[in-house]
PDB file of N, CA and C in Angstrom:
ATOM      1  N   MET A   1     228.570-217.574-199.720  1.00 88.00           N
ATOM      2  CA  MET A   1     227.880-216.373-200.482  1.00 88.00           C
ATOM      3  C   MET A   1     227.795-217.267-201.675  1.00 88.00           C
ATOM      4  N   ARG A   2     226.496-216.928-202.319  1.00 91.00           N
ATOM      5  CA  ARG A   2     226.106-217.644-203.606  1.00 91.00           C
ATOM      6  C   ARG A   2     225.982-216.407-204.691  1.00 91.00           C
ATOM      7  N   VAL A   3     226.585-216.359-205.595  1.00 88.00           N
ATOM      8  CA  VAL A   3     226.323-215.362-206.727  1.00 88.00           C
ATOM      9  C   VAL A   3     225.992-215.971-208.056  1.00 88.00           C
ATOM     10  N   PHE A   4     224.539-215.449-208.592  1.00 90.00           N
ATOM     11  CA  PHE A   4     223.877-216.267-209.643  1.00 90.00           C
ATOM     12  C   PHE A   4     224.400-215.492-210.596  1.00 90.00           C
ATOM     13  N   GLY A   5     224.581-216.177-211.884  1.00 89.00           N
ATOM     14  CA  GLY A   5     225.242-215.840-212.857  1.00 89.00           C
ATOM     15  C   GLY A   5     224.521-214.743-213.734  1.00 89.00           C
ATOM     16  N   PHE A   6     225.324-213.671-214.420  1.00 86.00           N
ATOM     17  CA  PHE A   6     224.480-212.879-214.962  1.00 86.00           C
ATOM     18  C   PHE A   6     225.370-212.229-216.263  1.00 86.00           C
ATOM     19  N   CYS A   7     225.098-211.383-217.253  1.00 86.00           N
ATOM     20  CA  CYS A   7     225.720-211.102-218.334  1.00 86.00           C
ATOM     21  C   CYS A   7     225.477-209.593-218.472  1.00 86.00           C
ATOM     22  N   LEU A   8     226.784-208.590-218.936  1.00 80.00           N
ATOM     23  CA  LEU A   8     226.553-207.359-219.033  1.00 80.00           C
ATOM     24  C   LEU A   8     226.092-207.220-220.476  1.00 80.00           C
ATOM     25  N   PRO A   9     225.286-206.256-220.929  1.00 80.00           N
ATOM     26  CA  PRO A   9     225.133-206.166-222.049  1.00 80.00           C
ATOM     27  C   PRO A   9     226.388-205.300-223.165  1.00 80.00           C
ATOM     28  N   THR A  10     226.114-205.665-224.178  1.00 73.00           N
ATOM     29  CA  THR A  10     226.973-205.031-225.326  1.00 73.00           C
ATOM     30  C   THR A  10     226.855-203.529-225.606  1.00 73.00           C
ATOM     31  N   SER A  11     225.856-203.126-225.199  1.00 71.00           N
ATOM     32  CA  SER A  11     225.681-201.533-225.683  1.00 71.00           C
ATOM     33  C   SER A  11     224.728-201.234-224.609  1.00 71.00           C
ATOM     34  N   SER A  12     224.690-200.140-224.334  1.00 75.00           N
ATOM     35  CA  SER A  12     224.072-199.147-223.284  1.00 75.00           C
ATOM     36  C   SER A  12     222.600-199.310-223.179  1.00 75.00           C
ATOM     37  N   PRO A  13     222.083-199.922-222.014  1.00 76.00           N
ATOM     38  CA  PRO A  13     220.550-199.939-221.935  1.00 76.00           C
ATOM     39  C   PRO A  13     220.039-198.492-221.872  1.00 76.00           C
ATOM     40  N   LEU A  14     220.736-197.352-221.685  1.00 78.00           N
ATOM     41  CA  LEU A  14     220.344-196.203-221.252  1.00 78.00           C
ATOM     42  C   LEU A  14     220.741-195.319-222.938  1.00 78.00           C
ATOM     43  N   PRO A  15     219.391-194.563-223.452  1.00 75.00           N
ATOM     44  CA  PRO A  15     219.981-193.923-224.531  1.00 75.00           C
ATOM     45  C   PRO A  15     220.873-192.696-224.100  1.00 75.00           C
ATOM     46  N   LEU A  16     222.092-192.505-224.207  1.00 76.00           N
ATOM     47  CA  LEU A  16     223.061-191.610-223.534  1.00 76.00           C
ATOM     48  C   LEU A  16     223.259-190.549-224.815  1.00 76.00           C
ATOM     49  N   ALA A  17     223.580-189.498-224.515  1.00 75.00           N
ATOM     50  CA  ALA A  17     224.056-188.275-225.232  1.00 75.00           C
ATOM     51  C   ALA A  17     225.036-187.766-224.518  1.00 75.00           C
ATOM     52  N   VAL A  18     226.247-187.681-225.003  1.00 79.00           N
ATOM     53  CA  VAL A  18     227.590-187.209-224.835  1.00 79.00           C
ATOM     54  C   VAL A  18     228.147-186.599-225.907  1.00 79.00           C
ATOM     55  N   THR A  19     229.396-185.847-225.413  1.00 80.00           N
ATOM     56  CA  THR A  19     230.366-185.076-226.551  1.00 80.00           C
ATOM     57  C   THR A  19     231.600-185.766-226.289  1.00 80.00           C
ATOM     58  N   PHE A  20     232.028-186.266-227.536  1.00 82.00           N
ATOM     59  CA  PHE A  20     233.249-186.512-227.563  1.00 82.00           C
ATOM     60  C   PHE A  20     234.069-185.942-228.891  1.00 82.00           C
ATOM     61  N   TRP A  21     234.754-184.847-228.597  1.00 79.00           N
ATOM     62  CA  TRP A  21     235.682-184.323-229.540  1.00 79.00           C
ATOM     63  C   TRP A  21     236.901-183.270-228.833  1.00 79.00           C
ATOM     64  N   PRO A  22     238.237-183.639-228.835  1.00 82.00           N
ATOM     65  CA  PRO A  22     239.374-183.086-228.349  1.00 82.00           C
ATOM     66  C   PRO A  22     239.345-181.742-228.615  1.00 82.00           C
ATOM     67  N   MET A  23     239.065-181.077-227.388  1.00 80.00           N
ATOM     68  CA  MET A  23     239.552-179.311-227.477  1.00 80.00           C
ATOM     69  C   MET A  23     240.390-179.046-226.704  1.00 80.00           C
ATOM     70  N   PHE A  24     241.070-177.683-226.664  1.00 81.00           N
ATOM     71  CA  PHE A  24     241.719-177.214-226.075  1.00 81.00           C
ATOM     72  C   PHE A  24     241.363-176.038-225.306  1.00 81.00           C
ATOM     73  N   TYR A  25     241.793-175.875-223.754  1.00 82.00           N
ATOM     74  CA  TYR A  25     241.413-174.663-223.225  1.00 82.00           C
ATOM     75  C   TYR A  25     242.811-173.890-222.576  1.00 82.00           C
ATOM     76  N   GLU A  26     242.855-172.682-222.629  1.00 87.00           N
ATOM     77  CA  GLU A  26     243.868-172.026-222.377  1.00 87.00           C
ATOM     78  C   GLU A  26     243.510-170.943-221.835  1.00 87.00           C
ATOM     79  N   PRO A  27     244.407-170.187-220.951  1.00 90.00           N
ATOM     80  CA  PRO A  27     244.123-168.954-220.198  1.00 90.00           C
ATOM     81  C   PRO A  27     244.345-167.854-221.653  1.00 90.00           C
ATOM     82  N   ASN A  28     243.359-166.751-221.362  1.00 88.00           N
ATOM     83  CA  ASN A  28     243.573-165.958-222.394  1.00 88.00           C
ATOM     84  C   ASN A  28     244.057-164.698-222.162  1.00 88.00           C
ATOM     85  N   GLY A  29     244.781-164.679-221.030  1.00 88.00           N
ATOM     86  CA  GLY A  29     245.719-163.342-220.474  1.00 88.00           C
ATOM     87  C   GLY A  29     244.669-162.510-219.779  1.00 88.00           C
ATOM     88  N   MET A  30     243.375-162.503-219.918  1.00 91.00           N
ATOM     89  CA  MET A  30     242.251-161.792-219.123  1.00 91.00           C
ATOM     90  C   MET A  30     241.594-162.339-218.005  1.00 91.00           C
ATOM     91  N   GLY A  31     242.224-163.091-217.516  1.00 88.00           N
ATOM     92  CA  GLY A  31     241.443-164.029-216.335  1.00 88.00           C
ATOM     93  C   GLY A  31     240.593-164.900-216.874  1.00 88.00           C
ATOM     94  N   GLY A  32     240.595-165.431-218.022  1.00 88.00           N
ATOM     95  CA  GLY A  32     239.510-166.122-218.570  1.00 88.00           C
ATOM     96  C   GLY A  32     240.196-167.266-219.315  1.00 88.00           C
ATOM     97  N   TYR A  33     239.458-168.170-219.915  1.00 85.00           N
ATOM     98  CA  TYR A  33     240.057-168.856-220.779  1.00 85.00           C
ATOM     99  C   TYR A  33     239.225-168.973-222.195  1.00 85.00           C
ATOM    100  N   ARG A  34     240.056-169.218-223.489  1.00 85.00           N
ATOM    101  CA  ARG A  34     239.649-169.168-224.693  1.00 85.00           C
ATOM    102  C   ARG A  34     239.713-171.099-225.298  1.00 85.00           C
ATOM    103  N   GLU A  35     238.720-171.277-225.942  1.00 83.00           N
ATOM    104  CA  GLU A  35     238.767-173.096-226.144  1.00 83.00           C
ATOM    105  C   GLU A  35     238.720-172.845-227.769  1.00 83.00           C
ATOM    106  N   GLY A  36     238.906-174.046-228.094  1.00 80.00           N
ATOM    107  CA  GLY A  36     238.563-174.282-229.650  1.00 80.00           C
ATOM    108  C   GLY A  36     239.026-176.094-229.995  1.00 80.00           C
ATOM    109  N   GLU A  37     238.937-176.319-231.098  1.00 79.00           N
ATOM    110  CA  GLU A  37     239.225-177.566-231.445  1.00 79.00           C
ATOM    111  C   GLU A  37     240.576-177.967-231.302  1.00 79.00           C
ATOM    112  N   TYR A  38     241.167-179.139-231.205  1.00 79.00           N
ATOM    113  CA  TYR A  38     242.436-179.538-230.731  1.00 79.00           C
ATOM    114  C   TYR A  38     243.325-179.008-232.035  1.00 79.00           C
ATOM    115  N   ARG A  39     244.325-178.463-231.854  1.00 79.00           N
ATOM    116  CA  ARG A  39     245.114-178.163-232.781  1.00 79.00           C
ATOM    117  C   ARG A  39     245.946-179.385-233.525  1.00 79.00           C
ATOM    118  N   ASP A  40     246.370-180.285-232.781  1.00 82.00           N
ATOM    119  CA  ASP A  40     247.079-181.269-233.419  1.00 82.00           C
ATOM    120  C   ASP A  40     245.881-182.481-233.748  1.00 82.00           C
ATOM    121  N   PRO A  41     245.918-182.632-235.183  1.00 80.00           N
ATOM    122  CA  PRO A  41     245.107-183.519-235.591  1.00 80.00           C
ATOM    123  C   PRO A  41     245.770-185.210-235.652  1.00 80.00           C
ATOM    124  N   ALA A  42     246.647-185.117-234.694  1.00 84.00           N
ATOM    125  CA  ALA A  42     247.310-186.526-234.820  1.00 84.00           C
ATOM    126  C   ALA A  42     246.290-187.703-234.033  1.00 84.00           C
ATOM    127  N   TRP A  43     245.415-186.813-233.193  1.00 82.00           N
ATOM    128  CA  TRP A  43     244.627-188.025-232.603  1.00 82.00           C
ATOM    129  C   TRP A  43     243.689-188.722-233.558  1.00 82.00           C
ATOM    130  N   LYS A  44     243.270-187.790-234.944  1.00 84.00           N
ATOM    131  CA  LYS A  44     242.378-188.618-235.494  1.00 84.00           C
ATOM    132  C   LYS A  44     243.172-190.072-236.273  1.00 84.00           C
ATOM    133  N   THR A  45     244.316-190.258-236.136  1.00 90.00           N
ATOM    134  CA  THR A  45     244.873-191.503-236.439  1.00 90.00           C
ATOM    135  C   THR A  45     244.421-192.794-235.616  1.00 90.00           C
ATOM    136  N   HIS A  46     244.146-192.236-234.477  1.00 91.00           N
ATOM    137  CA  HIS A  46     243.776-193.539-233.389  1.00 91.00           C
ATOM    138  C   HIS A  46     242.224-193.447-233.441  1.00 91.00           C
ATOM    139  N   LYS A  47     241.591-192.831-234.415  1.00 90.00           N
ATOM    140  CA  LYS A  47     239.808-192.571-233.806  1.00 90.00           C
ATOM    141  C   LYS A  47     239.432-194.045-233.682  1.00 90.00           C
ATOM    142  N   VAL A  48     239.756-194.962-234.213  1.00 93.00           N
ATOM    143  CA  VAL A  48     239.077-196.164-234.212  1.00 93.00           C
ATOM    144  C   VAL A  48     239.505-196.833-232.680  1.00 93.00           C
ATOM    145  N   GLN A  49     240.643-196.549-232.039  1.00 94.00           N
ATOM    146  CA  GLN A  49     240.936-196.795-230.470  1.00 94.00           C
ATOM    147  C   GLN A  49     239.971-196.096-229.859  1.00 94.00           C
ATOM    148  N   TRP A  50     239.859-194.742-230.119  1.00 91.00           N
ATOM    149  CA  TRP A  50     239.092-193.864-229.390  1.00 91.00           C
ATOM    150  C   TRP A  50     237.664-194.313-229.007  1.00 91.00           C
ATOM    151  N   ALA A  51     236.976-194.740-230.565  1.00 92.00           N
ATOM    152  CA  ALA A  51     235.742-195.085-230.399  1.00 92.00           C
ATOM    153  C   ALA A  51     235.422-196.764-229.640  1.00 92.00           C
ATOM    154  N   GLU A  52     236.429-197.407-230.051  1.00 93.00           N
ATOM    155  CA  GLU A  52     236.576-198.734-229.003  1.00 93.00           C
ATOM    156  C   GLU A  52     236.692-198.749-227.319  1.00 93.00           C
ATOM    157  N   PHE A  53     237.596-197.311-227.201  1.00 93.00           N
ATOM    158  CA  PHE A  53     237.522-197.084-225.643  1.00 93.00           C
ATOM    159  C   PHE A  53     236.206-196.514-225.034  1.00 93.00           C
ATOM    160  N   LEU A  54     235.560-195.468-225.928  1.00 90.00           N
ATOM    161  CA  LEU A  54     234.251-195.121-225.684  1.00 90.00           C
ATOM    162  C   LEU A  54     233.324-195.988-225.352  1.00 90.00           C
ATOM    163  N   ALA A  55     233.284-197.066-226.442  1.00 90.00           N
ATOM    164  CA  ALA A  55     232.213-198.067-226.230  1.00 90.00           C
ATOM    165  C   ALA A  55     232.521-199.034-225.373  1.00 90.00           C
ATOM    166  N   ASP A  56     233.441-199.470-224.547  1.00 89.00           N
ATOM    167  CA  ASP A  56     233.760-200.027-223.914  1.00 89.00           C
ATOM    168  C   ASP A  56     233.040-199.448-222.241  1.00 89.00           C
ATOM    169  N   TYR A  57     232.799-198.160-222.360  1.00 88.00           N
ATOM    170  CA  TYR A  57     231.911-197.491-221.349  1.00 88.00           C
ATOM    171  C   TYR A  57     230.628-197.105-221.728  1.00 88.00           C
ATOM    172  N   TYR A  58     230.202-197.562-222.989  1.00 87.00           N
ATOM    173  CA  TYR A  58     228.932-197.134-223.278  1.00 87.00           C
ATOM    174  C   TYR A  58     228.630-196.064-223.888  1.00 87.00           C
ATOM    175  N   LEU A  59     229.781-195.429-224.177  1.00 87.00           N
ATOM    176  CA  LEU A  59     229.603-194.150-224.709  1.00 87.00           C
ATOM    177  C   LEU A  59     229.638-193.877-225.989  1.00 87.00           C
ATOM    178  N   SER A  60     228.905-193.150-226.946  1.00 84.00           N
ATOM    179  CA  SER A  60     229.260-193.069-228.139  1.00 84.00           C
ATOM    180  C   SER A  60     230.396-192.181-228.745  1.00 84.00           C
ATOM    181  N   TYR A  61     230.677-192.440-229.984  1.00 85.00           N
ATOM    182  CA  TYR A  61     231.800-191.421-230.708  1.00 85.00           C
ATOM    183  C   TYR A  61     231.068-190.342-231.187  1.00 85.00           C
ATOM    184  N   ASP A  62     230.559-189.451-230.481  1.00 84.00           N
ATOM    185  CA  ASP A  62     229.715-188.530-231.294  1.00 84.00           C
ATOM    186  C   ASP A  62     230.084-186.920-230.733  1.00 84.00           C
ATOM    187  N   SER A  63     229.387-185.993-231.026  1.00 80.00           N
ATOM    188  CA  SER A  63     229.320-184.777-230.389  1.00 80.00           C
ATOM    189  C   SER A  63     227.792-184.326-230.879  1.00 80.00           C
ATOM    190  N   LEU A  64     227.610-183.603-229.504  1.00 79.00           N
ATOM    191  CA  LEU A  64     226.462-182.774-229.280  1.00 79.00           C
ATOM    192  C   LEU A  64     226.335-181.544-229.946  1.00 79.00           C
ATOM    193  N   TYR A  65     227.567-180.881-230.241  1.00 76.00           N
ATOM    194  CA  TYR A  65     227.708-179.372-231.027  1.00 76.00           C
ATOM    195  C   TYR A  65     228.296-179.693-232.207  1.00 76.00           C
ATOM    196  N   ALA A  66     228.122-178.490-232.966  1.00 70.00           N
ATOM    197  CA  ALA A  66     228.496-178.571-234.481  1.00 70.00           C
ATOM    198  C   ALA A  66     229.992-177.997-234.214  1.00 70.00           C
ATOM    199  N   PHE A  67     230.846-178.745-234.874  1.00 71.00           N
ATOM    200  CA  PHE A  67     232.358-177.729-234.968  1.00 71.00           C
ATOM    201  C   PHE A  67     232.654-177.797-236.274  1.00 71.00           C
ATOM    202  N   ALA A  68     233.521-176.794-236.769  1.00 71.00           N
ATOM    203  CA  ALA A  68     233.745-176.740-238.302  1.00 71.00           C
ATOM    204  C   ALA A  68     234.281-177.921-238.861  1.00 71.00           C
ATOM    205  N   SER A  69     235.180-178.927-238.105  1.00 73.00           N
ATOM    206  CA  SER A  69     235.585-180.210-238.802  1.00 73.00           C
ATOM    207  C   SER A  69     234.841-181.263-238.479  1.00 73.00           C
ATOM    208  N   TRP A  70     233.599-181.111-237.675  1.00 77.00           N
ATOM    209  CA  TRP A  70     232.750-182.764-237.465  1.00 77.00           C
ATOM    210  C   TRP A  70     231.873-182.774-238.325  1.00 77.00           C
ATOM    211  N   SER A  71     231.965-184.110-238.362  1.00 79.00           N
ATOM    212  CA  SER A  71     230.878-184.800-239.407  1.00 79.00           C
ATOM    213  C   SER A  71     230.516-186.250-239.116  1.00 79.00           C
ATOM    214  N   PRO A  72     229.659-186.673-238.983  1.00 83.00           N
ATOM    215  CA  PRO A  72     229.762-188.163-238.802  1.00 83.00           C
ATOM    216  C   PRO A  72     230.588-188.838-239.399  1.00 83.00           C
ATOM    217  N   ASP A  73     231.358-189.936-238.365  1.00 87.00           N
ATOM    218  CA  ASP A  73     232.379-190.759-239.171  1.00 87.00           C
ATOM    219  C   ASP A  73     231.706-192.056-239.390  1.00 87.00           C
ATOM    220  N   PHE A  74     231.225-192.392-240.633  1.00 91.00           N
ATOM    221  CA  PHE A  74     230.436-193.339-240.813  1.00 91.00           C
ATOM    222  C   PHE A  74     231.468-194.547-240.786  1.00 91.00           C
ATOM    223  N   GLU A  75     232.741-194.426-240.888  1.00 93.00           N
ATOM    224  CA  GLU A  75     233.476-195.766-240.779  1.00 93.00           C
ATOM    225  C   GLU A  75     233.443-196.441-239.456  1.00 93.00           C
ATOM    226  N   VAL A  76     233.530-195.183-238.702  1.00 92.00           N
ATOM    227  CA  VAL A  76     233.497-195.692-236.924  1.00 92.00           C
ATOM    228  C   VAL A  76     232.291-196.495-236.919  1.00 92.00           C
ATOM    229  N   LEU A  77     231.065-195.664-237.260  1.00 91.00           N
ATOM    230  CA  LEU A  77     229.933-195.866-236.655  1.00 91.00           C
ATOM    231  C   LEU A  77     229.386-197.455-237.200  1.00 91.00           C
ATOM    232  N   LYS A  78     230.051-197.541-238.545  1.00 95.00           N
ATOM    233  CA  LYS A  78     229.707-199.115-238.914  1.00 95.00           C
ATOM    234  C   LYS A  78     230.191-200.047-238.272  1.00 95.00           C
ATOM    235  N   ARG A  79     231.518-199.688-237.772  1.00 95.00           N
ATOM    236  CA  ARG A  79     232.567-200.634-236.809  1.00 95.00           C
ATOM    237  C   ARG A  79     231.743-201.268-235.726  1.00 95.00           C
ATOM    238  N   LEU A  80     231.143-199.971-235.026  1.00 92.00           N
ATOM    239  CA  LEU A  80     230.615-200.453-233.960  1.00 92.00           C
ATOM    240  C   LEU A  80     229.245-200.910-233.835  1.00 92.00           C
ATOM    241  N   HIS A  81     228.529-200.555-235.035  1.00 92.00           N
ATOM    242  CA  HIS A  81     227.283-201.450-235.516  1.00 92.00           C
ATOM    243  C   HIS A  81     227.582-202.786-235.619  1.00 92.00           C
ATOM    244  N   ASP A  82     228.676-203.232-236.330  1.00 94.00           N
ATOM    245  CA  ASP A  82     228.825-204.457-236.659  1.00 94.00           C
ATOM    246  C   ASP A  82     229.105-204.998-235.578  1.00 94.00           C
ATOM    247  N   GLN A  83     229.736-204.334-234.407  1.00 92.00           N
ATOM    248  CA  GLN A  83     230.027-205.158-233.142  1.00 92.00           C
ATOM    249  C   GLN A  83     228.880-205.198-232.251  1.00 92.00           C
ATOM    250  N   GLY A  84     227.699-204.609-232.814  1.00 88.00           N
ATOM    251  CA  GLY A  84     226.777-204.375-231.929  1.00 88.00           C
ATOM    252  C   GLY A  84     226.810-203.617-230.436  1.00 88.00           C
ATOM    253  N   ARG A  85     227.455-202.649-230.500  1.00 87.00           N
ATOM    254  CA  ARG A  85     227.988-201.626-229.508  1.00 87.00           C
ATOM    255  C   ARG A  85     227.835-200.084-230.125  1.00 87.00           C
ATOM    256  N   LEU A  86     226.755-199.961-231.221  1.00 86.00           N
ATOM    257  CA  LEU A  86     226.854-198.420-231.279  1.00 86.00           C
ATOM    258  C   LEU A  86     225.565-198.044-230.757  1.00 86.00           C
ATOM    259  N   GLY A  87     225.709-196.668-230.132  1.00 82.00           N
ATOM    260  CA  GLY A  87     224.568-196.066-229.474  1.00 82.00           C
ATOM    261  C   GLY A  87     223.880-195.129-230.235  1.00 82.00           C
ATOM    262  N   ARG A  88     223.399-194.135-229.394  1.00 81.00           N
ATOM    263  CA  ARG A  88     222.785-193.033-230.426  1.00 81.00           C
ATOM    264  C   ARG A  88     223.849-191.913-230.689  1.00 81.00           C
ATOM    265  N   PHE A  89     223.743-191.126-232.106  1.00 82.00           N
ATOM    266  CA  PHE A  89     224.464-190.631-232.513  1.00 82.00           C
ATOM    267  C   PHE A  89     223.845-189.180-233.437  1.00 82.00           C
ATOM    268  N   ASN A  90     224.240-188.398-233.780  1.00 80.00           N
ATOM    269  CA  ASN A  90     223.724-187.274-234.377  1.00 80.00           C
ATOM    270  C   ASN A  90     224.385-187.458-236.151  1.00 80.00           C
ATOM    271  N   LEU A  91     223.269-187.214-236.694  1.00 78.00           N
ATOM    272  CA  LEU A  91     223.739-187.099-238.156  1.00 78.00           C
ATOM    273  C   LEU A  91     223.748-185.782-238.613  1.00 78.00           C
ATOM    274  N   GLY A  92     223.525-184.647-238.068  1.00 73.00           N
ATOM    275  CA  GLY A  92     223.684-183.253-238.462  1.00 73.00           C
ATOM    276  C   GLY A  92     222.912-182.322-237.405  1.00 73.00           C
ATOM    277  N   TYR A  93     222.996-181.296-238.084  1.00 69.00           N
ATOM    278  CA  TYR A  93     222.570-179.985-237.181  1.00 69.00           C
ATOM    279  C   TYR A  93     221.395-179.066-238.202  1.00 69.00           C
ATOM    280  N   TYR A  94     220.573-178.863-237.630  1.00 66.00           N
ATOM    281  CA  TYR A  94     219.621-177.665-238.169  1.00 66.00           C
ATOM    282  C   TYR A  94     219.129-176.505-237.420  1.00 66.00           C
ATOM    283  N   ASP A  95     218.944-175.476-238.254  1.00 59.00           N
ATOM    284  CA  ASP A  95     218.465-174.030-237.558  1.00 59.00           C
ATOM    285  C   ASP A  95     217.074-174.494-236.789  1.00 59.00           C
ATOM    286  N   ALA A  96     216.561-173.422-236.071  1.00 62.00           N
ATOM    287  CA  ALA A  96     215.382-173.515-235.400  1.00 62.00           C
ATOM    288  C   ALA A  96     214.613-173.735-236.305  1.00 62.00           C
ATOM    289  N   CYS A  97     213.351-174.127-236.274  1.00 59.00           N
ATOM    290  CA  CYS A  97     212.289-174.359-237.342  1.00 59.00           C
ATOM    291  C   CYS A  97     211.802-172.859-237.509  1.00 59.00           C
ATOM    292  N   GLY A  98     211.324-172.433-238.653  1.00 53.00           N
ATOM    293  CA  GLY A  98     210.814-170.950-239.123  1.00 53.00           C
ATOM    294  C   GLY A  98     211.883-170.077-239.453  1.00 53.00           C
ATOM    295  N   GLN A  99     213.147-170.546-239.492  1.00 57.00           N
ATOM    296  CA  GLN A  99     214.007-169.516-240.007  1.00 57.00           C
ATOM    297  C   GLN A  99     214.236-169.739-241.104  1.00 57.00           C
ATOM    298  N   ALA A 100     214.920-169.013-241.848  1.00 53.00           N
ATOM    299  CA  ALA A 100     215.405-168.708-243.278  1.00 53.00           C
ATOM    300  C   ALA A 100     216.254-170.036-243.615  1.00 53.00           C
ATOM    301  N   ARG A 101     216.075-170.860-244.877  1.00 51.00           N
ATOM    302  CA  ARG A 101     216.934-171.711-245.090  1.00 51.00           C
ATOM    303  C   ARG A 101     218.507-171.382-245.268  1.00 51.00           C
ATOM    304  N   GLN A 102     219.373-172.206-244.576  1.00 51.00           N
ATOM    305  CA  GLN A 102     220.673-171.610-244.859  1.00 51.00           C
ATOM    306  C   GLN A 102     221.773-172.877-244.941  1.00 51.00           C
ATOM    307  N   ARG A 103     222.609-172.529-245.579  1.00 49.00           N
ATOM    308  CA  ARG A 103     223.637-173.912-245.619  1.00 49.00           C
ATOM    309  C   ARG A 103     224.241-174.320-244.268  1.00 49.00           C
ATOM    310  N   SER A 104     224.476-175.430-243.898  1.00 47.00           N
ATOM    311  CA  SER A 104     225.043-175.758-242.653  1.00 47.00           C
ATOM    312  C   SER A 104     226.622-175.764-243.372  1.00 47.00           C
ATOM    313  N   THR A 105     227.383-176.242-242.106  1.00 49.00           N
ATOM    314  CA  THR A 105     229.010-176.494-242.228  1.00 49.00           C
ATOM    315  C   THR A 105     228.936-177.338-243.092  1.00 49.00           C
ATOM    316  N   SER A 106     228.034-178.799-243.254  1.00 48.00           N
ATOM    317  CA  SER A 106     228.649-179.903-244.094  1.00 48.00           C
ATOM    318  C   SER A 106     227.837-179.871-245.341  1.00 48.00           C
ATOM    319  N   GLY A 107     227.139-178.606-245.740  1.00 48.00           N
ATOM    320  CA  GLY A 107     226.550-178.411-247.022  1.00 48.00           C
ATOM    321  C   GLY A 107     225.168-178.910-247.212  1.00 48.00           C
ATOM    322  N   ALA A 108     224.618-179.664-246.348  1.00 48.00           N
ATOM    323  CA  ALA A 108     223.103-180.105-246.407  1.00 48.00           C
ATOM    324  C   ALA A 108     222.462-178.801-245.777  1.00 48.00           C
ATOM    325  N   ARG A 109     221.160-178.698-246.542  1.00 45.00           N
ATOM    326  CA  ARG A 109     220.328-177.645-246.661  1.00 45.00           C
ATOM    327  C   ARG A 109     219.287-177.967-245.417  1.00 45.00           C
ATOM    328  N   ALA A 110     218.959-176.826-244.607  1.00 45.00           N
ATOM    329  CA  ALA A 110     217.807-177.392-243.725  1.00 45.00           C
ATOM    330  C   ALA A 110     216.641-176.959-244.252  1.00 45.00           C
ATOM    331  N   PRO A 111     215.514-177.687-243.905  1.00 49.00           N
ATOM    332  CA  PRO A 111     214.165-177.687-244.497  1.00 49.00           C
ATOM    333  C   PRO A 111     213.719-176.386-243.992  1.00 49.00           C
ATOM    334  N   SER A 112     212.818-175.577-245.152  1.00 46.00           N
ATOM    335  CA  SER A 112     212.513-174.572-244.920  1.00 46.00           C
ATOM    336  C   SER A 112     210.956-174.819-244.030  1.00 46.00           C
ATOM    337  N   ALA A 113     210.142-174.078-243.249  1.00 44.00           N
ATOM    338  CA  ALA A 113     209.043-173.929-242.772  1.00 44.00           C
ATOM    339  C   ALA A 113     207.778-174.104-243.396  1.00 44.00           C
TER     340      ALA A 113
END
């Protein structure tokens, strides 16, 4: 058998969009579940390791959804960029076009139509 040399890229060749943000899910006592942001913030002390782990699988350290405590982590994003492993990520969230201007959770104002 002959195998030709090849090289894996350092970042994803596909523009992936995924969510990474630790959440909890627990029974609500009525046959369903309630969810929310992970209650123990200790995971944040290892955020760089989480970002490295995700980047190993071509996934971005990001969230597609707005959470009260979420904001872009520019320290982690810069580190991944410097390594050439930064994929797509969100800078923020805006209301639907045409709706009244409102202040978002990050304090940025959505543009008016």
